[in-house]
Amino acid sequence: MCSWVVSALIILFAMGGEGQEHGPVFLMEPPPRLVFSNSTGARASCAAHGFPSPQIAWQQPDGAQLDDVPGLRQVLDNGTLVFLPFSAVQYRQDIHATVYRCRAHNAHGAIVSRDMRTQAEPANNSAGNPTPIVVQLPYPSEQLNADRKL
């Protein structure tokens, strides 16, 4: 009887490897904060494993799945979210200063990453003689009322 139990445990242990189906587990989560320059853009990676292999998707806080935004944002099949370099006039708060989450799912479940807050900052490309001083206000900047004193 004892050898039968030991044999059964060995078989169960051997089957518990790669062949056993299970829900996704993160291998790499996005960072809590992604700060980047509009002149360079940025990438955020997300990876998970499970059996069967999970699908990776990026989503907004309300759960809506992200799509590509031509010239500004790409969602790659490998789980990478790409923020492309952009000009100041192309800035969009809903893309460049918002929260994203990574979601991995397969037939056995789904997991959602921690929030990743993005913040795109303008590149300092000023030149002149004398050298200009550039002061950046935190975004979103507060508008001053005419009757308000500084």
PDB file of N, CA and C in Angstrom, residues 68-129:
ATOM      1  N   ASP A  68      -4.363  50.725 -31.386  1.00  0.00           N
ATOM      2  CA  ASP A  68      -3.339  51.628 -31.895  1.00  0.00           C
ATOM      3  C   ASP A  68      -3.947  52.999 -32.161  1.00  0.00           C
ATOM      4  N   VAL A  69      -3.150  54.032 -31.925  1.00  0.00           N
ATOM      5  CA  VAL A  69      -3.508  55.396 -32.316  1.00  0.00           C
ATOM      6  C   VAL A  69      -2.400  55.828 -33.268  1.00  0.00           C
ATOM      7  N   PRO A  70      -2.686  55.878 -34.577  1.00  0.00           N
ATOM      8  CA  PRO A  70      -1.641  56.138 -35.568  1.00  0.00           C
ATOM      9  C   PRO A  70      -0.782  57.356 -35.223  1.00  0.00           C
ATOM     10  N   GLY A  71       0.534  57.129 -35.237  1.00  0.00           N
ATOM     11  CA  GLY A  71       1.492  58.191 -34.974  1.00  0.00           C
ATOM     12  C   GLY A  71       1.734  58.486 -33.507  1.00  0.00           C
ATOM     13  N   LEU A  72       0.953  57.880 -32.594  1.00  0.00           N
ATOM     14  CA  LEU A  72       1.105  58.182 -31.166  1.00  0.00           C
ATOM     15  C   LEU A  72       1.325  56.946 -30.293  1.00  0.00           C
ATOM     16  N   ARG A  73       0.543  55.895 -30.524  1.00  0.00           N
ATOM     17  CA  ARG A  73       0.606  54.728 -29.633  1.00  0.00           C
ATOM     18  C   ARG A  73       0.394  53.445 -30.439  1.00  0.00           C
ATOM     19  N   GLN A  74       1.219  52.427 -30.125  1.00  0.00           N
ATOM     20  CA  GLN A  74       1.070  51.114 -30.747  1.00  0.00           C
ATOM     21  C   GLN A  74       0.989  50.049 -29.660  1.00  0.00           C
ATOM     22  N   VAL A  75       0.134  49.061 -29.881  1.00  0.00           N
ATOM     23  CA  VAL A  75       0.034  47.905 -29.000  1.00  0.00           C
ATOM     24  C   VAL A  75       0.579  46.722 -29.791  1.00  0.00           C
ATOM     25  N   LEU A  76       1.748  46.219 -29.395  1.00  0.00           N
ATOM     26  CA  LEU A  76       2.382  45.126 -30.125  1.00  0.00           C
ATOM     27  C   LEU A  76       1.875  43.773 -29.641  1.00  0.00           C
ATOM     28  N   ASP A  77       1.962  42.780 -30.518  1.00  0.00           N
ATOM     29  CA  ASP A  77       1.502  41.430 -30.185  1.00  0.00           C
ATOM     30  C   ASP A  77       2.322  40.776 -29.077  1.00  0.00           C
ATOM     31  N   ASN A  78       3.552  41.238 -28.853  1.00  0.00           N
ATOM     32  CA  ASN A  78       4.408  40.631 -27.831  1.00  0.00           C
ATOM     33  C   ASN A  78       4.165  41.193 -26.428  1.00  0.00           C
ATOM     34  N   GLY A  79       3.134  42.020 -26.258  1.00  0.00           N
ATOM     35  CA  GLY A  79       2.812  42.565 -24.944  1.00  0.00           C
ATOM     36  C   GLY A  79       3.450  43.908 -24.652  1.00  0.00           C
ATOM     37  N   THR A  80       4.067  44.520 -25.647  1.00  0.00           N
ATOM     38  CA  THR A  80       4.719  45.815 -25.463  1.00  0.00           C
ATOM     39  C   THR A  80       3.786  46.939 -25.899  1.00  0.00           C
ATOM     40  N   LEU A  81       3.716  47.970 -25.061  1.00  0.00           N
ATOM     41  CA  LEU A  81       2.961  49.179 -25.372  1.00  0.00           C
ATOM     42  C   LEU A  81       3.981  50.244 -25.760  1.00  0.00           C
ATOM     43  N   VAL A  82       3.850  50.796 -26.957  1.00  0.00           N
ATOM     44  CA  VAL A  82       4.833  51.738 -27.497  1.00  0.00           C
ATOM     45  C   VAL A  82       4.212  53.122 -27.606  1.00  0.00           C
ATOM     46  N   PHE A  83       4.897  54.105 -27.021  1.00  0.00           N
ATOM     47  CA  PHE A  83       4.532  55.512 -27.171  1.00  0.00           C
ATOM     48  C   PHE A  83       5.544  56.108 -28.144  1.00  0.00           C
ATOM     49  N   LEU A  84       5.063  56.526 -29.297  1.00  0.00           N
ATOM     50  CA  LEU A  84       5.941  57.046 -30.342  1.00  0.00           C
ATOM     51  C   LEU A  84       6.319  58.497 -30.055  1.00  0.00           C
ATOM     52  N   PRO A  85       7.492  58.946 -30.543  1.00  0.00           N
ATOM     53  CA  PRO A  85       7.834  60.363 -30.414  1.00  0.00           C
ATOM     54  C   PRO A  85       6.758  61.208 -31.095  1.00  0.00           C
ATOM     55  N   PHE A  86       6.504  62.382 -30.527  1.00  0.00           N
ATOM     56  CA  PHE A  86       5.439  63.235 -31.060  1.00  0.00           C
ATOM     57  C   PHE A  86       5.794  64.701 -30.864  1.00  0.00           C
ATOM     58  N   SER A  87       5.159  65.554 -31.655  1.00  0.00           N
ATOM     59  CA  SER A  87       5.373  66.996 -31.512  1.00  0.00           C
ATOM     60  C   SER A  87       4.439  67.535 -30.432  1.00  0.00           C
ATOM     61  N   ALA A  88       4.738  68.728 -29.961  1.00  0.00           N
ATOM     62  CA  ALA A  88       3.938  69.326 -28.886  1.00  0.00           C
ATOM     63  C   ALA A  88       2.473  69.470 -29.277  1.00  0.00           C
ATOM     64  N   VAL A  89       2.199  69.743 -30.543  1.00  0.00           N
ATOM     65  CA  VAL A  89       0.804  69.918 -30.969  1.00  0.00           C
ATOM     66  C   VAL A  89       0.048  68.590 -31.037  1.00  0.00           C
ATOM     67  N   GLN A  90       0.766  67.474 -31.024  1.00  0.00           N
ATOM     68  CA  GLN A  90       0.119  66.156 -31.051  1.00  0.00           C
ATOM     69  C   GLN A  90      -0.199  65.623 -29.654  1.00  0.00           C
ATOM     70  N   TYR A  91       0.199  66.351 -28.622  1.00  0.00           N
ATOM     71  CA  TYR A  91      -0.023  65.893 -27.247  1.00  0.00           C
ATOM     72  C   TYR A  91      -1.507  65.635 -26.995  1.00  0.00           C
ATOM     73  N   ARG A  92      -1.788  64.484 -26.375  1.00  0.00           N
ATOM     74  CA  ARG A  92      -3.157  64.153 -25.975  1.00  0.00           C
ATOM     75  C   ARG A  92      -3.122  63.620 -24.552  1.00  0.00           C
ATOM     76  N   GLN A  93      -3.840  64.284 -23.673  1.00  0.00           N
ATOM     77  CA  GLN A  93      -3.858  63.879 -22.272  1.00  0.00           C
ATOM     78  C   GLN A  93      -4.358  62.447 -22.116  1.00  0.00           C
ATOM     79  N   ASP A  94      -5.337  62.040 -22.917  1.00  0.00           N
ATOM     80  CA  ASP A  94      -5.891  60.691 -22.794  1.00  0.00           C
ATOM     81  C   ASP A  94      -4.910  59.599 -23.223  1.00  0.00           C
ATOM     82  N   ILE A  95      -3.785  59.987 -23.818  1.00  0.00           N
ATOM     83  CA  ILE A  95      -2.744  59.029 -24.200  1.00  0.00           C
ATOM     84  C   ILE A  95      -1.475  59.241 -23.393  1.00  0.00           C
ATOM     85  N   HIS A  96      -1.056  60.491 -23.240  1.00  0.00           N
ATOM     86  CA  HIS A  96       0.251  60.809 -22.676  1.00  0.00           C
ATOM     87  C   HIS A  96       0.258  61.106 -21.181  1.00  0.00           C
ATOM     88  N   ALA A  97      -0.884  61.257 -20.553  1.00  0.00           N
ATOM     89  CA  ALA A  97      -0.946  61.537 -19.104  1.00  0.00           C
ATOM     90  C   ALA A  97      -2.154  60.820 -18.525  1.00  0.00           C
ATOM     91  N   THR A  98      -2.083  59.511 -18.513  1.00  0.00           N
ATOM     92  CA  THR A  98      -3.222  58.720 -18.053  1.00  0.00           C
ATOM     93  C   THR A  98      -2.737  57.428 -17.402  1.00  0.00           C
ATOM     94  N   VAL A  99      -3.652  56.538 -17.125  1.00  0.00           N
ATOM     95  CA  VAL A  99      -3.340  55.273 -16.462  1.00  0.00           C
ATOM     96  C   VAL A  99      -3.631  54.121 -17.421  1.00  0.00           C
ATOM     97  N   TYR A 100      -2.714  53.161 -17.436  1.00  0.00           N
ATOM     98  CA  TYR A 100      -2.880  51.949 -18.237  1.00  0.00           C
ATOM     99  C   TYR A 100      -2.706  50.728 -17.337  1.00  0.00           C
ATOM    100  N   ARG A 101      -3.275  49.607 -17.785  1.00  0.00           N
ATOM    101  CA  ARG A 101      -3.095  48.323 -17.103  1.00  0.00           C
ATOM    102  C   ARG A 101      -2.854  47.249 -18.155  1.00  0.00           C
ATOM    103  N   CYS A 102      -2.110  46.236 -17.753  1.00  0.00           N
ATOM    104  CA  CYS A 102      -1.882  45.081 -18.613  1.00  0.00           C
ATOM    105  C   CYS A 102      -2.778  43.944 -18.112  1.00  0.00           C
ATOM    106  N   ARG A 103      -3.396  43.228 -19.053  1.00  0.00           N
ATOM    107  CA  ARG A 103      -4.276  42.106 -18.695  1.00  0.00           C
ATOM    108  C   ARG A 103      -3.794  40.866 -19.434  1.00  0.00           C
ATOM    109  N   ALA A 104      -3.630  39.782 -18.698  1.00  0.00           N
ATOM    110  CA  ALA A 104      -3.264  38.496 -19.287  1.00  0.00           C
ATOM    111  C   ALA A 104      -4.401  37.525 -19.003  1.00  0.00           C
ATOM    112  N   HIS A 105      -4.812  36.771 -20.027  1.00  0.00           N
ATOM    113  CA  HIS A 105      -5.910  35.828 -19.812  1.00  0.00           C
ATOM    114  C   HIS A 105      -5.757  34.582 -20.686  1.00  0.00           C
ATOM    115  N   ASN A 106      -6.250  33.482 -20.141  1.00  0.00           N
ATOM    116  CA  ASN A 106      -6.375  32.242 -20.899  1.00  0.00           C
ATOM    117  C   ASN A 106      -7.651  31.549 -20.426  1.00  0.00           C
ATOM    118  N   ALA A 107      -7.831  30.306 -20.820  1.00  0.00           N
ATOM    119  CA  ALA A 107      -9.062  29.581 -20.493  1.00  0.00           C
ATOM    120  C   ALA A 107      -9.236  29.359 -18.993  1.00  0.00           C
ATOM    121  N   HIS A 108      -8.168  29.518 -18.215  1.00  0.00           N
ATOM    122  CA  HIS A 108      -8.226  29.234 -16.779  1.00  0.00           C
ATOM    123  C   HIS A 108      -8.252  30.474 -15.900  1.00  0.00           C
ATOM    124  N   GLY A 109      -8.302  31.647 -16.506  1.00  0.00           N
ATOM    125  CA  GLY A 109      -8.408  32.846 -15.688  1.00  0.00           C
ATOM    126  C   GLY A 109      -7.782  34.068 -16.326  1.00  0.00           C
ATOM    127  N   ALA A 110      -7.849  35.149 -15.586  1.00  0.00           N
ATOM    128  CA  ALA A 110      -7.304  36.426 -16.048  1.00  0.00           C
ATOM    129  C   ALA A 110      -6.676  37.147 -14.866  1.00  0.00           C
ATOM    130  N   ILE A 111      -5.620  37.890 -15.139  1.00  0.00           N
ATOM    131  CA  ILE A 111      -4.977  38.734 -14.132  1.00  0.00           C
ATOM    132  C   ILE A 111      -4.787  40.120 -14.731  1.00  0.00           C
ATOM    133  N   VAL A 112      -4.796  41.122 -13.862  1.00  0.00           N
ATOM    134  CA  VAL A 112      -4.622  42.511 -14.287  1.00  0.00           C
ATOM    135  C   VAL A 112      -3.476  43.102 -13.477  1.00  0.00           C
ATOM    136  N   SER A 113      -2.589  43.805 -14.151  1.00  0.00           N
ATOM    137  CA  SER A 113      -1.423  44.395 -13.495  1.00  0.00           C
ATOM    138  C   SER A 113      -1.810  45.582 -12.627  1.00  0.00           C
ATOM    139  N   ARG A 114      -0.830  46.056 -11.892  1.00  0.00           N
ATOM    140  CA  ARG A 114      -0.985  47.320 -11.172  1.00  0.00           C
ATOM    141  C   ARG A 114      -1.132  48.438 -12.199  1.00  0.00           C
ATOM    142  N   ASP A 115      -1.582  49.590 -11.749  1.00  0.00           N
ATOM    143  CA  ASP A 115      -1.702  50.760 -12.620  1.00  0.00           C
ATOM    144  C   ASP A 115      -0.322  51.242 -13.060  1.00  0.00           C
ATOM    145  N   MET A 116      -0.243  51.687 -14.293  1.00  0.00           N
ATOM    146  CA  MET A 116       0.949  52.356 -14.796  1.00  0.00           C
ATOM    147  C   MET A 116       0.520  53.761 -15.219  1.00  0.00           C
ATOM    148  N   ARG A 117       1.046  54.768 -14.527  1.00  0.00           N
ATOM    149  CA  ARG A 117       0.728  56.161 -14.853  1.00  0.00           C
ATOM    150  C   ARG A 117       1.769  56.688 -15.831  1.00  0.00           C
ATOM    151  N   THR A 118       1.286  57.267 -16.921  1.00  0.00           N
ATOM    152  CA  THR A 118       2.203  57.822 -17.918  1.00  0.00           C
ATOM    153  C   THR A 118       2.273  59.335 -17.778  1.00  0.00           C
ATOM    154  N   GLN A 119       3.449  59.859 -18.103  1.00  0.00           N
ATOM    155  CA  GLN A 119       3.639  61.308 -18.090  1.00  0.00           C
ATOM    156  C   GLN A 119       4.652  61.662 -19.172  1.00  0.00           C
ATOM    157  N   ALA A 120       4.163  62.263 -20.235  1.00  0.00           N
ATOM    158  CA  ALA A 120       5.045  62.735 -21.300  1.00  0.00           C
ATOM    159  C   ALA A 120       5.447  64.168 -20.990  1.00  0.00           C
ATOM    160  N   GLU A 121       6.740  64.428 -21.087  1.00  0.00           N
ATOM    161  CA  GLU A 121       7.254  65.763 -20.812  1.00  0.00           C
ATOM    162  C   GLU A 121       7.886  66.333 -22.070  1.00  0.00           C
ATOM    163  N   PRO A 122       7.730  67.631 -22.283  1.00  0.00           N
ATOM    164  CA  PRO A 122       8.321  68.226 -23.491  1.00  0.00           C
ATOM    165  C   PRO A 122       9.843  68.208 -23.423  1.00  0.00           C
ATOM    166  N   ALA A 123      10.453  67.974 -24.576  1.00  0.00           N
ATOM    167  CA  ALA A 123      11.912  68.023 -24.658  1.00  0.00           C
ATOM    168  C   ALA A 123      12.353  69.476 -24.610  1.00  0.00           C
ATOM    169  N   ASN A 124      13.483  69.732 -23.990  1.00  0.00           N
ATOM    170  CA  ASN A 124      14.024  71.081 -23.922  1.00  0.00           C
ATOM    171  C   ASN A 124      14.913  71.294 -25.143  1.00  0.00           C
ATOM    172  N   ASN A 125      14.318  71.835 -26.205  1.00  0.00           N
ATOM    173  CA  ASN A 125      15.043  72.060 -27.456  1.00  0.00           C
ATOM    174  C   ASN A 125      15.300  73.542 -27.695  1.00  0.00           C
ATOM    175  N   SER A 126      15.334  74.323 -26.638  1.00  0.00           N
ATOM    176  CA  SER A 126      15.499  75.762 -26.815  1.00  0.00           C
ATOM    177  C   SER A 126      16.964  76.109 -27.049  1.00  0.00           C
ATOM    178  N   ALA A 127      17.168  77.124 -27.867  1.00  0.00           N
ATOM    179  CA  ALA A 127      18.514  77.596 -28.154  1.00  0.00           C
ATOM    180  C   ALA A 127      18.461  79.107 -28.317  1.00  0.00           C
ATOM    181  N   GLY A 128      19.570  79.741 -28.105  1.00  0.00           N
ATOM    182  CA  GLY A 128      19.628  81.185 -28.276  1.00  0.00           C
ATOM    183  C   GLY A 128      20.842  81.760 -27.582  1.00  0.00           C
ATOM    184  N   ASN A 129      21.018  83.072 -27.758  1.00  0.00           N
ATOM    185  CA  ASN A 129      22.115  83.755 -27.113  1.00  0.00           C
ATOM    186  C   ASN A 129      21.570  85.048 -26.541  1.00  0.00           C
TER     187      ASN A 129
END
